Every structure is written in structure tokens, then in C-alpha cells.
PDB file of C-alpha atoms in Angstrom:
ATOM      1  CA  UNK A   1     135.208 117.151 -27.748  1.00  0.00           C
ATOM      2  CA  UNK A   2     135.417 120.169 -25.472  1.00  0.00           C
ATOM      3  CA  UNK A   3     138.586 122.158 -24.973  1.00  0.00           C
ATOM      4  CA  UNK A   4     141.102 120.833 -22.439  1.00  0.00           C
ATOM      5  CA  UNK A   5     144.147 122.642 -21.071  1.00  0.00           C
ATOM      6  CA  UNK A   6     146.603 119.867 -20.278  1.00  0.00           C
ATOM      7  CA  UNK A   7     149.800 121.897 -19.779  1.00  0.00           C
ATOM      8  CA  UNK A   8     150.775 124.967 -17.814  1.00  0.00           C
ATOM      9  CA  UNK A   9     151.494 126.670 -21.147  1.00  0.00           C
ATOM     10  CA  UNK A  10     147.915 125.966 -22.245  1.00  0.00           C
ATOM     11  CA  UNK A  11     146.615 127.359 -18.936  1.00  0.00           C
ATOM     12  CA  UNK A  12     148.693 130.501 -19.504  1.00  0.00           C
ATOM     13  CA  UNK A  13     147.380 130.820 -23.065  1.00  0.00           C
ATOM     14  CA  UNK A  14     143.782 130.467 -21.827  1.00  0.00           C
ATOM     15  CA  UNK A  15     144.392 133.146 -19.205  1.00  0.00           C
ATOM     16  CA  UNK A  16     145.824 135.469 -21.848  1.00  0.00           C
ATOM     17  CA  UNK A  17     142.754 134.919 -24.089  1.00  0.00           C
ATOM     18  CA  UNK A  18     140.344 135.619 -21.229  1.00  0.00           C
ATOM     19  CA  UNK A  19     142.277 138.724 -20.153  1.00  0.00           C
ATOM     20  CA  UNK A  20     142.383 140.056 -23.716  1.00  0.00           C
ATOM     21  CA  UNK A  21     138.605 139.628 -23.968  1.00  0.00           C
ATOM     22  CA  UNK A  22     137.948 141.978 -21.008  1.00  0.00           C
ATOM     23  CA  UNK A  23     138.855 145.562 -21.980  1.00  0.00           C
ATOM     24  CA  UNK A  24     140.603 147.291 -19.087  1.00  0.00           C
ATOM     25  CA  UNK A  25     141.075 144.070 -17.082  1.00  0.00           C
ATOM     26  CA  UNK A  26     143.467 144.413 -14.162  1.00  0.00           C
ATOM     27  CA  UNK A  27     144.605 141.372 -12.237  1.00  0.00           C
ATOM     28  CA  UNK A  28     143.389 141.542  -8.648  1.00  0.00           C
ATOM     29  CA  UNK A  29     145.779 141.425  -5.702  1.00  0.00           C
ATOM     30  CA  UNK A  30     143.225 139.088  -4.117  1.00  0.00           C
ATOM     31  CA  UNK A  31     139.913 137.556  -5.032  1.00  0.00           C
ATOM     32  CA  UNK A  32     137.592 135.120  -3.368  1.00  0.00           C
ATOM     33  CA  UNK A  33     134.276 133.411  -3.410  1.00  0.00           C
ATOM     34  CA  UNK A  34     132.008 133.145  -0.412  1.00  0.00           C
ATOM     35  CA  UNK A  35     128.629 132.103   0.807  1.00  0.00           C
ATOM     36  CA  UNK A  36     126.599 134.479   2.964  1.00  0.00           C
ATOM     37  CA  UNK A  37     125.864 133.050   6.397  1.00  0.00           C
ATOM     38  CA  UNK A  38     123.850 135.290   8.728  1.00  0.00           C
ATOM     39  CA  UNK A  39     124.700 138.205   6.429  1.00  0.00           C
ATOM     40  CA  UNK A  40     128.469 137.646   6.634  1.00  0.00           C
ATOM     41  CA  UNK A  41     130.652 136.065   3.975  1.00  0.00           C
ATOM     42  CA  UNK A  42     132.143 132.639   4.698  1.00  0.00           C
ATOM     43  CA  UNK A  43     134.899 132.261   2.149  1.00  0.00           C
ATOM     44  CA  UNK A  44     135.249 128.960   0.363  1.00  0.00           C
ATOM     45  CA  UNK A  45     138.513 130.198  -1.140  1.00  0.00           C
ATOM     46  CA  UNK A  46     140.613 133.354  -1.205  1.00  0.00           C
ATOM     47  CA  UNK A  47     143.553 133.656  -3.584  1.00  0.00           C
ATOM     48  CA  UNK A  48     146.109 136.407  -3.006  1.00  0.00           C
ATOM     49  CA  UNK A  49     148.829 137.015  -5.583  1.00  0.00           C
ATOM     50  CA  UNK A  50     147.962 133.957  -7.662  1.00  0.00           C
ATOM     51  CA  UNK A  51     145.127 132.214  -9.459  1.00  0.00           C
ATOM     52  CA  UNK A  52     144.961 134.726 -12.279  1.00  0.00           C
ATOM     53  CA  UNK A  53     143.130 132.376 -14.681  1.00  0.00           C
ATOM     54  CA  UNK A  54     140.335 131.681 -12.163  1.00  0.00           C
ATOM     55  CA  UNK A  55     140.227 135.402 -11.327  1.00  0.00           C
ATOM     56  CA  UNK A  56     139.587 136.456 -14.915  1.00  0.00           C
ATOM     57  CA  UNK A  57     137.080 133.623 -15.415  1.00  0.00           C
ATOM     58  CA  UNK A  58     135.138 134.729 -12.328  1.00  0.00           C
ATOM     59  CA  UNK A  59     135.485 138.367 -13.388  1.00  0.00           C
ATOM     60  CA  UNK A  60     134.104 137.511 -16.823  1.00  0.00           C
ATOM     61  CA  UNK A  61     131.048 135.849 -15.309  1.00  0.00           C
ATOM     62  CA  UNK A  62     130.207 138.703 -12.915  1.00  0.00           C
ATOM     63  CA  UNK A  63     131.341 141.586 -15.144  1.00  0.00           C
ATOM     64  CA  UNK A  64     134.288 142.675 -13.001  1.00  0.00           C
ATOM     65  CA  UNK A  65     137.102 144.668 -14.648  1.00  0.00           C
ATOM     66  CA  UNK A  66     139.106 146.277 -11.838  1.00  0.00           C
ATOM     67  CA  UNK A  67     138.971 147.804  -8.394  1.00  0.00           C
ATOM     68  CA  UNK A  68     137.582 146.622  -5.082  1.00  0.00           C
ATOM     69  CA  UNK A  69     134.114 145.157  -5.550  1.00  0.00           C
ATOM     70  CA  UNK A  70     131.800 142.306  -4.680  1.00  0.00           C
ATOM     71  CA  UNK A  71     129.081 140.731  -6.786  1.00  0.00           C
ATOM     72  CA  UNK A  72     126.163 138.424  -6.105  1.00  0.00           C
ATOM     73  CA  UNK A  73     126.596 135.179  -7.980  1.00  0.00           C
ATOM     74  CA  UNK A  74     123.598 132.956  -8.630  1.00  0.00           C
ATOM     75  CA  UNK A  75     123.924 129.174  -8.701  1.00  0.00           C
ATOM     76  CA  UNK A  76     123.630 129.388 -12.506  1.00  0.00           C
ATOM     77  CA  UNK A  77     126.444 131.968 -12.575  1.00  0.00           C
ATOM     78  CA  UNK A  78     128.610 129.737 -10.418  1.00  0.00           C
ATOM     79  CA  UNK A  79     127.826 126.824 -12.739  1.00  0.00           C
ATOM     80  CA  UNK A  80     128.968 128.977 -15.666  1.00  0.00           C
ATOM     81  CA  UNK A  81     132.238 129.894 -13.932  1.00  0.00           C
ATOM     82  CA  UNK A  82     132.897 126.244 -13.091  1.00  0.00           C
ATOM     83  CA  UNK A  83     132.208 125.179 -16.679  1.00  0.00           C
ATOM     84  CA  UNK A  84     134.497 127.902 -18.044  1.00  0.00           C
ATOM     85  CA  UNK A  85     137.362 126.837 -15.757  1.00  0.00           C
ATOM     86  CA  UNK A  86     136.770 123.075 -15.980  1.00  0.00           C
ATOM     87  CA  UNK A  87     139.220 122.537 -18.899  1.00  0.00           C
ATOM     88  CA  UNK A  88     142.000 123.286 -16.372  1.00  0.00           C
ATOM     89  CA  UNK A  89     141.362 119.879 -14.763  1.00  0.00           C
ATOM     90  CA  UNK A  90     143.221 118.309 -17.689  1.00  0.00           C
ATOM     91  CA  UNK A  91     146.471 119.805 -16.362  1.00  0.00           C
ATOM     92  CA  UNK A  92     147.461 117.367 -13.650  1.00  0.00           C
ATOM     93  CA  UNK A  93     150.899 118.856 -12.981  1.00  0.00           C
ATOM     94  CA  UNK A  94     149.464 121.584 -10.733  1.00  0.00           C
ATOM     95  CA  UNK A  95     146.551 121.718  -8.287  1.00  0.00           C
ATOM     96  CA  UNK A  96     143.380 123.681  -9.004  1.00  0.00           C
ATOM     97  CA  UNK A  97     142.215 124.866  -5.557  1.00  0.00           C
ATOM     98  CA  UNK A  98     139.968 127.627  -6.905  1.00  0.00           C
ATOM     99  CA  UNK A  99     138.040 125.271  -9.173  1.00  0.00           C
ATOM    100  CA  UNK A 100     137.772 122.670  -6.422  1.00  0.00           C
ATOM    101  CA  UNK A 101     136.510 125.267  -3.926  1.00  0.00           C
ATOM    102  CA  UNK A 102     133.943 126.534  -6.438  1.00  0.00           C
ATOM    103  CA  UNK A 103     132.710 122.998  -7.031  1.00  0.00           C
ATOM    104  CA  UNK A 104     132.461 122.310  -3.289  1.00  0.00           C
ATOM    105  CA  UNK A 105     130.619 125.584  -2.696  1.00  0.00           C
ATOM    106  CA  UNK A 106     128.227 124.818  -5.535  1.00  0.00           C
ATOM    107  CA  UNK A 107     127.431 121.432  -4.005  1.00  0.00           C
ATOM    108  CA  UNK A 108     126.482 123.187  -0.742  1.00  0.00           C
ATOM    109  CA  UNK A 109     124.637 126.137  -2.276  1.00  0.00           C
ATOM    110  CA  UNK A 110     120.873 125.875  -2.423  1.00  0.00           C
ATOM    111  CA  UNK A 111     119.071 126.965  -5.581  1.00  0.00           C
ATOM    112  CA  UNK A 112     117.599 129.932  -3.693  1.00  0.00           C
ATOM    113  CA  UNK A 113     120.994 131.047  -2.319  1.00  0.00           C
ATOM    114  CA  UNK A 114     123.670 133.199  -3.888  1.00  0.00           C
ATOM    115  CA  UNK A 115     127.415 133.202  -3.633  1.00  0.00           C
ATOM    116  CA  UNK A 116     129.512 136.366  -3.442  1.00  0.00           C
ATOM    117  CA  UNK A 117     132.484 136.965  -5.749  1.00  0.00           C
ATOM    118  CA  UNK A 118     134.944 139.453  -4.225  1.00  0.00           C
ATOM    119  CA  UNK A 119     137.879 141.289  -5.822  1.00  0.00           C
ATOM    120  CA  UNK A 120     140.522 143.707  -4.517  1.00  0.00           C
ATOM    121  CA  UNK A 121     143.225 145.440  -6.562  1.00  0.00           C
ATOM    122  CA  UNK A 122     145.064 146.547  -3.432  1.00  0.00           C
ATOM    123  CA  UNK A 123     145.364 144.617  -0.179  1.00  0.00           C
ATOM    124  CA  UNK A 124     144.884 147.816   1.835  1.00  0.00           C
ATOM    125  CA  UNK A 125     141.839 149.323   0.086  1.00  0.00           C
ATOM    126  CA  UNK A 126     138.342 147.917   0.516  1.00  0.00           C
ATOM    127  CA  UNK A 127     136.559 150.706  -1.357  1.00  0.00           C
ATOM    128  CA  UNK A 128     133.882 150.792   1.342  1.00  0.00           C
ATOM    129  CA  UNK A 129     132.600 147.341   0.380  1.00  0.00           C
ATOM    130  CA  UNK A 130     132.031 145.212   3.500  1.00  0.00           C
ATOM    131  CA  UNK A 131     132.621 141.950   1.619  1.00  0.00           C
ATOM    132  CA  UNK A 132     135.961 143.235   0.315  1.00  0.00           C
ATOM    133  CA  UNK A 133     136.828 144.365   3.850  1.00  0.00           C
ATOM    134  CA  UNK A 134     136.029 140.884   5.190  1.00  0.00           C
ATOM    135  CA  UNK A 135     138.207 139.240   2.530  1.00  0.00           C
ATOM    136  CA  UNK A 136     141.104 141.611   3.183  1.00  0.00           C
ATOM    137  CA  UNK A 137     140.837 140.955   6.914  1.00  0.00           C
ATOM    138  CA  UNK A 138     141.217 137.234   6.247  1.00  0.00           C
ATOM    139  CA  UNK A 139     144.175 137.837   3.933  1.00  0.00           C
ATOM    140  CA  UNK A 140     145.940 140.011   6.509  1.00  0.00           C
ATOM    141  CA  UNK A 141     145.345 137.398   9.235  1.00  0.00           C
ATOM    142  CA  UNK A 142     147.280 134.736   7.292  1.00  0.00           C
TER     143      UNK A 142
END
């Protein structure tokens, strides 16, 4: 049987294991996942100040460690991220909006399309990345 994280403590322990496995990992101030539409990101989900387990899972898949950055994410990469985070579904005491958004995006994403994973360590610094800038603009508009 595959691993299941049925308590918040188990979710925290999984996050700690993932974080320990990425040398130099820094939790982002915000991260998101988007689909490119007419060259602009349409975010399926942006998390700011929370969602640290999904952040490190997504970072693991795309190779992110720290700083403002965006990464192309193939359907297979998104499938991998979903599979890595899926054990969180066993914890029914809290919602899992990142996982649900990833699953919804995957259902809409064609096999020839790519998603964009976006990370920012600071809500005021986009590092010159237009996808980070777009995410930060959405965060500041909330």
C-alpha cells in the first residue's frame, strides 16, 4: 500500500523530509502554478505564506531551491507533482487547495501544453522574471 498522510503531524513530517532532501531549500513567500494563455500565465492557484508542503513538492519536481524563478512544467512533470502530493488526501481535517488546483489544471492541460511553476522568496522582488511579476501582481491585488 502506498504512503498516506492522515494527520496534520504526518503532513508536517512529510514536509520536513522533502525540505531536508533539497540542500539550500528556502520556503517561498509565494508560489503558484499557471497555464500559459496567449503568452500570459493564468494561475490555477497561488499560495502566499502557506502551502509549504506543496511548495517543496513542486520545487523538487522542477529543481527549484530558492529565489524568484519560473519553470516550464510538462504534463508528465505535473503528474509527478500530483502523485508526490497525493498522500495528503488522506488527511481530511484540512483542505488541500494546491493539490486540487493541480489536478484541475492537469485535466485541462493538453499533452502538447506546459504549465508554469512560479516561486518568489520576497513579495516585492520579481528578479526580472515576467511570470514571477505576474504572480506578485495577483498577490498584491488580493
